[in-house]
Coordinates of C-alpha atoms in Angstrom, one line a residue:
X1 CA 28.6 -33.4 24.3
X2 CA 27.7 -31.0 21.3
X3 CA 24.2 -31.4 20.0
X4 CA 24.8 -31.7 16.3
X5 CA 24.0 -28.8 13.9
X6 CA 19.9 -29.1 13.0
X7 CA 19.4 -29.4 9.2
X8 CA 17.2 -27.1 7.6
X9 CA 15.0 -26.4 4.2
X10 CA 14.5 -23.1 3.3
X11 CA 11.6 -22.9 1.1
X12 CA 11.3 -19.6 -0.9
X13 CA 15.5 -19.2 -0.3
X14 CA 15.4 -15.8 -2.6
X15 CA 12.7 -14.0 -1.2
X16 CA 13.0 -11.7 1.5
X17 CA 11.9 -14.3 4.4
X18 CA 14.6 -16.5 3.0
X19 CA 17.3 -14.5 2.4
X20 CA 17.1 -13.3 6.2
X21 CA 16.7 -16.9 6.9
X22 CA 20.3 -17.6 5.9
X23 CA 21.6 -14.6 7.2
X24 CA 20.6 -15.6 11.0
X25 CA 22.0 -19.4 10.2
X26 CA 25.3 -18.6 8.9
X27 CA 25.9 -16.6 12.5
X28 CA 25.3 -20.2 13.5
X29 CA 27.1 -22.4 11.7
X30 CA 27.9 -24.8 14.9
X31 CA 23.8 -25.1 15.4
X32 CA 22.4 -24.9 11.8
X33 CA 22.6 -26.4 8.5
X34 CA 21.2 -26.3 5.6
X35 CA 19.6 -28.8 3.8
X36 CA 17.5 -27.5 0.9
X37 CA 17.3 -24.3 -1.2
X38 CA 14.2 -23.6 -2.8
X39 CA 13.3 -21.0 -5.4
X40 CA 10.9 -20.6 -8.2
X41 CA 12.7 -19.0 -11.5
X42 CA 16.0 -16.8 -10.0
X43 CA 18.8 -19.1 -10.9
X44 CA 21.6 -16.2 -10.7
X45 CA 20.2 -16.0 -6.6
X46 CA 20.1 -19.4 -6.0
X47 CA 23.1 -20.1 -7.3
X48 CA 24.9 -17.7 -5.2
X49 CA 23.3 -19.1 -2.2
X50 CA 24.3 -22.3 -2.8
X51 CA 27.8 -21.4 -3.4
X52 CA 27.9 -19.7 -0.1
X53 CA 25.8 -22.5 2.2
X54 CA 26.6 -25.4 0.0
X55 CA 22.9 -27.3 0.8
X56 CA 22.8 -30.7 -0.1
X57 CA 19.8 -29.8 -2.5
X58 CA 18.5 -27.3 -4.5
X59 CA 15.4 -26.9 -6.1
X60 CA 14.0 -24.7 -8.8
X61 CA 10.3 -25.3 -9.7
X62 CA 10.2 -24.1 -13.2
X63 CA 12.1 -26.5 -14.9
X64 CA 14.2 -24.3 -17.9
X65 CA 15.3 -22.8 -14.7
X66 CA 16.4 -25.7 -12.9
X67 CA 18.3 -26.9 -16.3
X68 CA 20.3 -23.5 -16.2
X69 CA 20.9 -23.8 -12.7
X70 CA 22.2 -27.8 -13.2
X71 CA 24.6 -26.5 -15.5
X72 CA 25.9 -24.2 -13.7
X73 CA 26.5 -26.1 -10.9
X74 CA 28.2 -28.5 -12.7
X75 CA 30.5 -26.2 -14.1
X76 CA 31.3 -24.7 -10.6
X77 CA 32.0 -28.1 -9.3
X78 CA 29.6 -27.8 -6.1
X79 CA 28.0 -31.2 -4.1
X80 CA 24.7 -29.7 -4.8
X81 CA 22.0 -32.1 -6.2
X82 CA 19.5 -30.4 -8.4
X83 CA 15.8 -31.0 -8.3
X84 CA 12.8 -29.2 -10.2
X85 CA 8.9 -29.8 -9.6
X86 CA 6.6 -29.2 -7.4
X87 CA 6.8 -32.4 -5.8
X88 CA 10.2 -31.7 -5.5
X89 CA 9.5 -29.0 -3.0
X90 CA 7.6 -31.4 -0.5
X91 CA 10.9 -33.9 -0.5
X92 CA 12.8 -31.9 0.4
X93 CA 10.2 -30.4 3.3
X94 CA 9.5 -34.3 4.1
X95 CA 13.0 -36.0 4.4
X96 CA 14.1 -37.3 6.6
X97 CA 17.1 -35.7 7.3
X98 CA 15.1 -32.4 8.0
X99 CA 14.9 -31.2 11.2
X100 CA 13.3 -27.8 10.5
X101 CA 11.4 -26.2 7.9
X102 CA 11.5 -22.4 7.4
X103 CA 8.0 -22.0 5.0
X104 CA 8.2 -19.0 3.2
X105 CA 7.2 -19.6 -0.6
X106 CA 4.7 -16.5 -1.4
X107 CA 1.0 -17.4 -1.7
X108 CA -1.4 -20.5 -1.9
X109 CA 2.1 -22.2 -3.7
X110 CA 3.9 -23.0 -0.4
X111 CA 0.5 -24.7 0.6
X112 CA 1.6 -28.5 -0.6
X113 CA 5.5 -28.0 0.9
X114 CA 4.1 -27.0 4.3
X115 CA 1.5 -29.9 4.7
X116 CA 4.7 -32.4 3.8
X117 CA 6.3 -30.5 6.9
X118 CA 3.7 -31.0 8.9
X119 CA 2.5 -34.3 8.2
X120 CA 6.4 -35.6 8.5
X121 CA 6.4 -33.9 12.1
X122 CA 8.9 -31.3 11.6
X123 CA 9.6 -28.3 13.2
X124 CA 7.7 -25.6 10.9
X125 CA 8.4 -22.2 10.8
X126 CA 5.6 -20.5 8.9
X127 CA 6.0 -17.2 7.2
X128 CA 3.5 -18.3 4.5
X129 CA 0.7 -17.0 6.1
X130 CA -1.6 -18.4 3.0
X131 CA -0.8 -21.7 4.3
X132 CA -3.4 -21.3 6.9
X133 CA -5.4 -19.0 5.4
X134 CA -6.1 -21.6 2.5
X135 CA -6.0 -24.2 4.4
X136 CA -7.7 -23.3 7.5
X137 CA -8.8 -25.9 9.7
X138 CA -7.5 -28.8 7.1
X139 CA -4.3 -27.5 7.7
X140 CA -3.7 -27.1 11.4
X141 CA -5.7 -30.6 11.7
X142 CA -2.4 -31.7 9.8
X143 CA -0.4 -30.1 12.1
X144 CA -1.4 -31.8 15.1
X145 CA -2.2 -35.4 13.1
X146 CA 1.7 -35.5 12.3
X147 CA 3.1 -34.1 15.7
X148 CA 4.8 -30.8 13.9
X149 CA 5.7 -28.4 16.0
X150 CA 4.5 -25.3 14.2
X151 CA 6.1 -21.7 15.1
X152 CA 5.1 -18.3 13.1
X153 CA 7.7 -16.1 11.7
X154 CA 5.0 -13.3 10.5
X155 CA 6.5 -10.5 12.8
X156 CA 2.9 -10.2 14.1
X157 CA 1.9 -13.4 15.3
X158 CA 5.1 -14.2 16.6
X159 CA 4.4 -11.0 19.0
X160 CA 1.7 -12.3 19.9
X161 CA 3.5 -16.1 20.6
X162 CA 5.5 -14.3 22.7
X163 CA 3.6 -12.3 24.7
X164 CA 0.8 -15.0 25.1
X165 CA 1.3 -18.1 28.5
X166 CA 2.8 -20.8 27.6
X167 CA -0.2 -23.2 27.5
X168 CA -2.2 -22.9 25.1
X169 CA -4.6 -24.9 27.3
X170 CA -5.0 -21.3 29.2
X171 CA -5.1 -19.5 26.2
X172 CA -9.0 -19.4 26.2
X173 CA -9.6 -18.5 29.7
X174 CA -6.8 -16.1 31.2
X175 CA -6.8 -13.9 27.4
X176 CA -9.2 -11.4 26.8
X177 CA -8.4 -10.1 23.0
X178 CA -5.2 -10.3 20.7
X179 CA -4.2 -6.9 19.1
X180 CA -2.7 -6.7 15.7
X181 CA -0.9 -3.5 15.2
X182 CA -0.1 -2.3 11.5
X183 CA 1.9 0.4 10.5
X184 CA -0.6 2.0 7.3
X185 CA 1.7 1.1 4.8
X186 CA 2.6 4.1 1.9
X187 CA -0.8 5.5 1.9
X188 CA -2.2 6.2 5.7
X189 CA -2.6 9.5 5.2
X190 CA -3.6 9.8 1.7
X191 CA -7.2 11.0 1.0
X192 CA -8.9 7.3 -0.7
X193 CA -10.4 9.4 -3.4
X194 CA -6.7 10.0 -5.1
X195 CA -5.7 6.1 -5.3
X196 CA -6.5 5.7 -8.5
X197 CA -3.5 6.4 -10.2
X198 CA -1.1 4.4 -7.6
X199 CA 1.9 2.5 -9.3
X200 CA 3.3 -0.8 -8.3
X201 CA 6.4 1.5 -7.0
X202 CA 4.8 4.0 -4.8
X203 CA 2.5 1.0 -3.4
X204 CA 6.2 -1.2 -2.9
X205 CA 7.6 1.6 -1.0
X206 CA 6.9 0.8 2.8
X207 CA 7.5 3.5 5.3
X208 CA 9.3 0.8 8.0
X209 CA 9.7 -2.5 6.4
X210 CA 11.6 -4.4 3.3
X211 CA 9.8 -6.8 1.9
X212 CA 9.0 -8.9 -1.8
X213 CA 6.5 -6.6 -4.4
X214 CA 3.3 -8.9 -3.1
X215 CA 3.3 -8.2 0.3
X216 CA 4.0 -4.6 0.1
X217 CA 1.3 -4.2 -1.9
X218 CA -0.5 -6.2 0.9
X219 CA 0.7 -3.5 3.0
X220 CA -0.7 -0.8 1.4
X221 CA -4.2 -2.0 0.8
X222 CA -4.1 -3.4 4.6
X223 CA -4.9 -6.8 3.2
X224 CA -1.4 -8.4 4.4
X225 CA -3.4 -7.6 7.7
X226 CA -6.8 -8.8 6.4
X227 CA -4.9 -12.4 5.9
X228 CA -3.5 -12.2 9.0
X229 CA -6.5 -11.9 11.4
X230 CA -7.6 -15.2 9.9
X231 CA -4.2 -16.4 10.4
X232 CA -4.3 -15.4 13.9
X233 CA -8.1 -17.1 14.3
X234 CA -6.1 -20.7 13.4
X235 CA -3.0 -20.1 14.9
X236 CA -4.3 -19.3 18.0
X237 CA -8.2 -20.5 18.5
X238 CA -9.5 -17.2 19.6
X239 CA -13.4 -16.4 18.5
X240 CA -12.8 -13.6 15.6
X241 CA -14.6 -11.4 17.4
X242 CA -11.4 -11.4 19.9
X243 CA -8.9 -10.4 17.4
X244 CA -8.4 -6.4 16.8
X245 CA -6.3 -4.4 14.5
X246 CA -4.6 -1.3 15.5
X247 CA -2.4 1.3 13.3
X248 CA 1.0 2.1 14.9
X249 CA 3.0 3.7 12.4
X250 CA 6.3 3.3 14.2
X251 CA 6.2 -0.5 14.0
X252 CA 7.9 -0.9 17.2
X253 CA 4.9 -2.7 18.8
X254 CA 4.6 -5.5 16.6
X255 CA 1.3 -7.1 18.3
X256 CA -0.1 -7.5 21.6
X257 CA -2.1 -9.6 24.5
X258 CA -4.7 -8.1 26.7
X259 CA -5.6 -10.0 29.4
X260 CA -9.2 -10.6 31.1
X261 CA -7.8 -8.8 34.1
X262 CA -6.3 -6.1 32.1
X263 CA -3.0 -5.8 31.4
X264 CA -1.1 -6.0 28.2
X265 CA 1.7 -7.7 27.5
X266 CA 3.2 -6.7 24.5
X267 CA 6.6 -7.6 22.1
X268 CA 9.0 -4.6 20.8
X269 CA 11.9 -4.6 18.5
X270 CA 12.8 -2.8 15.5
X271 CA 11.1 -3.7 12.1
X272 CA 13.5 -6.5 11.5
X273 CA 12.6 -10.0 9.9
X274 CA 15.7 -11.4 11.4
X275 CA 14.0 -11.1 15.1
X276 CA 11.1 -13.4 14.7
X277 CA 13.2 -15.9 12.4
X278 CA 15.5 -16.6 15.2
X279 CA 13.4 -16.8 17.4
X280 CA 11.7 -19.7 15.7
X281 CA 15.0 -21.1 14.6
X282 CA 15.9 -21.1 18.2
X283 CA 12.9 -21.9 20.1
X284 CA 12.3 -22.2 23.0
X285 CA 16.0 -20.9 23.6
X286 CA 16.9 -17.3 22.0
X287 CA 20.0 -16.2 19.9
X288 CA 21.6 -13.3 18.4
X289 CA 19.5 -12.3 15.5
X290 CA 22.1 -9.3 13.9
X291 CA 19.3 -6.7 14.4
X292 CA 20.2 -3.8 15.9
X293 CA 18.9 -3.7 19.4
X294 CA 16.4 -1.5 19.8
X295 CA 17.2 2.4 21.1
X296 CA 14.6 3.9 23.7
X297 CA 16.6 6.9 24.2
X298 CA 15.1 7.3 20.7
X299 CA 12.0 6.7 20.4
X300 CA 10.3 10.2 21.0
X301 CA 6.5 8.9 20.9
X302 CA 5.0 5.5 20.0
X303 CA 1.2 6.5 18.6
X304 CA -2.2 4.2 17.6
X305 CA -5.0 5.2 15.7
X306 CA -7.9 3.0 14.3
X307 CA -8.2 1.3 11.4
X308 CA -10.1 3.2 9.1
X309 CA -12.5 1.2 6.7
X310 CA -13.0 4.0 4.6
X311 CA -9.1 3.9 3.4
X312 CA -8.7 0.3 4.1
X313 CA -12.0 -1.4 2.8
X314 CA -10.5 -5.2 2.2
X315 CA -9.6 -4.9 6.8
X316 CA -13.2 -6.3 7.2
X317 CA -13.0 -8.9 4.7
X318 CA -11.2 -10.9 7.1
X319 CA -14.0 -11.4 9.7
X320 CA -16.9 -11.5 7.2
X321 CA -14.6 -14.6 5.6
X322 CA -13.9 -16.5 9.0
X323 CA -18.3 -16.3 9.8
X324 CA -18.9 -17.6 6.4
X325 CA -18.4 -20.8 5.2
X326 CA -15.5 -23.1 5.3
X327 CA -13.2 -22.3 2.3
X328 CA -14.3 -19.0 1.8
X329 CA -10.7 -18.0 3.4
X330 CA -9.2 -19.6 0.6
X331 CA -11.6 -17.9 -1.8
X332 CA -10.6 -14.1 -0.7
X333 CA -6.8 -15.4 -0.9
X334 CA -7.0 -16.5 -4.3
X335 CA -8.8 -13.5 -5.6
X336 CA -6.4 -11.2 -3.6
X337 CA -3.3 -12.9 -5.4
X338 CA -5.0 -12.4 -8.5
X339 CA -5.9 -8.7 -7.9
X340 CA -2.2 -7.9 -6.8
X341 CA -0.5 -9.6 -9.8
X342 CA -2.7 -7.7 -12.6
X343 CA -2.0 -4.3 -10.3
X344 CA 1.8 -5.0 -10.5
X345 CA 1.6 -6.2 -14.4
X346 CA 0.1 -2.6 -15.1
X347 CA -3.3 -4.6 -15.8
X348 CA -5.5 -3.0 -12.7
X349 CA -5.9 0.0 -10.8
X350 CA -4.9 0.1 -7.5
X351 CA -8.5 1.7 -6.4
X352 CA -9.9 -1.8 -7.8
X353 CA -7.9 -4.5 -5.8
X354 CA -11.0 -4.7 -3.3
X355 CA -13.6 -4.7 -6.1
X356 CA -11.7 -7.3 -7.4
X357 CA -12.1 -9.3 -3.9
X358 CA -15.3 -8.3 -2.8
X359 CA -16.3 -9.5 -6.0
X360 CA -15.4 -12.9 -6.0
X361 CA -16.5 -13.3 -2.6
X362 CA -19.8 -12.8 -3.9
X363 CA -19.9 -15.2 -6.7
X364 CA -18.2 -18.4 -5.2
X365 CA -19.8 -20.7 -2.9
X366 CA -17.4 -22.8 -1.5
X367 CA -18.1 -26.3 0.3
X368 CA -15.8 -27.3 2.8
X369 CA -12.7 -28.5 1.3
X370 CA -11.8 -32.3 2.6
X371 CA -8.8 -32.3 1.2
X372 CA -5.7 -30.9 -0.5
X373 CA -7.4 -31.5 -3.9
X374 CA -10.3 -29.9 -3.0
X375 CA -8.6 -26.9 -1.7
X376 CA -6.5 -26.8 -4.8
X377 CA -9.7 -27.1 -7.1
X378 CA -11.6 -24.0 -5.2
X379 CA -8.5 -22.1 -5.0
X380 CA -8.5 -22.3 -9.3
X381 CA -12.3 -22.0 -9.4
X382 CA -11.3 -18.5 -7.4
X383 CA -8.8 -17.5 -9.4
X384 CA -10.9 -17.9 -12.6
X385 CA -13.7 -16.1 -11.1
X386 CA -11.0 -13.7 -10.4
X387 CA -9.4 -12.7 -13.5
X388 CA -13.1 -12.5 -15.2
X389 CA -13.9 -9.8 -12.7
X390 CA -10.1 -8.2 -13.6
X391 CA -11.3 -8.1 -17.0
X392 CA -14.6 -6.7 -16.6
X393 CA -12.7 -4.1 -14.7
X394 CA -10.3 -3.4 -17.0
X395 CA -13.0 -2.2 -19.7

């Protein structure tokens, strides 16, 4: 008997997570199907994708936007229901129809959608890595309380999924360290002292990978790595101390296992999103992904060098975060966010993203955030502290 095709919800369907997302389910029609669209404000995307994968919702959180995008359904005749909201978002992550959840709204935003997920017991596939970095240990306790089965999509820690034993219940004893690699982004070679007059462009351009404005930015001030070392830390339970960063500009390596005999075990493809999203679509069984397989013949030299604090001051963030107190993950995310967007408005130099962090590290105090309220309230008493630093910068 054929299993039927498993529903999904893609949340954060027009990004660049998303749009790969559908790309690997509609070479699978006869195992996926999807569910729920989810966007913020790009109606004209949206629509498009639900003409193509005809979901039985859609959702736009702004609301003009869902309007538009109601309309133009209607006139196009398509079985698409139309929500808006925020709470929208976690319905459609919570239904009950849902089998899987691919989580990849940008930023603390995809925070709410992903605890629905979890707390419903779905299968969640999390490329929001500020899902755990906000919520930390609020969030994974989630996680197990409602029996989700929760798989990352981050090219990184699903290297590191792969390459690690099965049971986790070994994890702690037969692993010695977990190595992120990074490739350096735009500027790995560029002296720091001639950052300061960076645009949002040059900072977008990554060397290997394609990927929304925020993250590439991410990339370029090493920060998209910063975040995920403490994503790593929750994902995985390893001490802090046990999670490295390494440079390897070829992005080949996408992260690896040493073991306490040893030996490294390590995952390799090319720089393609669609490799870790089907693997997390497929889990524990693998399918065709539609990246190209990767060519040894090729590959003259795969290199490492070490992270250099000098160019890449907000890399150490990460640990100095996960030893202070609870929430103070959540803290450096929302002041991060904050940083990126005035950058990319034309409202902050590049040189000043870390000041901009660093800053606001220093001046809130977080308790330990109970629940989803509280993690919302410290995330806007961050992002207030955020901008006022933004502005002082700005004179």
């Amino acid at each position: 008997m054929t299993n039927a095709p498993q529903n999904i919800t893609v949340l954060g369907a027009t990004g660049s997570i998303g749009q790969n997302t559908l790309d690997v389910i509609a070479r699978h029609p006869d195992q996926y199907r999807v569910f729920a669209l989810t966007a913020a404000r790009q109606v004209d995307v949206l629509f498009e994708q639900c003409r193509r994968h005809m979901p039985r919702y859609a959702v736009m959180v702004d609301r003009d936007s869902a309007a538009a995008l109601r309309q133009r359904v209607r006139e196009a005749r398509l079985a698409v229901e139309v929500l808006e909201g925020s709470q929208a978002l976690c319905a459609v992550s919570e239904a009950a129809e849902v089998d899987a959840v691919m989580a990849a709204i940008v930023g603390a935003a995809g925070l709410a959608p992903s605890l629905a997920a979890a707390r419903a017991g779905k299968k969640l596939l999390l490329a929001n890595k500020e899902a755990l970095v906000v919520g930390g240990e609020y969030f994974i306790d989630a996680v197990a309380a409602g029996g989700a089965t929760m798989l990352p999509i981050d090219s990184e820690h699903s290297a590191v999924f792969q390459s690690l034993p099965e049971d986790p219940a070994t994890w702690e004893r037969r692993v010695d360290k977990i190595v992120l690699t990074a490739s350096g982004g735009p500027f790995r070679t560029r002296d720091p002292s001639t950052l300061a007059d960076v645009t949002p462009d040059q900072a977008c351009a990554h060397p290997n990978w394609v990927m929304g404005r925020k993250i590439s930015v991410d990339s370029a001030t090493m920060m998209n790595k910063a975040l995920e070392v403490i994503e790593a830390r929750y994902l995985f339970g390893l001490a802090p101390e046990r999670i490295e960063v390494v440079i390897h500009p070829q992005s080949v390596i996408h992260s690896m296992v040493q073991y306490r005999d040893g030996s490294v075990v390590a995952q390799l493809g090319t720089p393609d999103m669609r490799v870790p999203i089907a693997y997390g679509l497929a889990w524990p069984e693998r399918i065709a992904s539609g990246a190209a397989p990767l060519d040894f013949a090729s590959l003259t030299s795969l290199t490492f060098e070490p992270a250099d604090a000098r160019r890449f001051p907000g890399l150490p963030l990460a640990w100095a975060a996960l030893k202070a107190p609870a929430g103070t993950t959540a803290v450096l995310n929302a002041a991060n966010e904050e940083a990126v967007a005035a950058f990319l408005a034309g409202g902050l130099r590049f040189d000043r993203i870390h000041a901009v962090n660093e800053e606001t590290l220093d001046a809130v105090r977080p308790s330990k955030p109970g629940s989803l309220d509280d993690l919302l309230a410290l995330d806007a008493q961050a992002r207030a502290t955020a901008r006022e630093q933004i502005e002082r910068l700005r004179r």
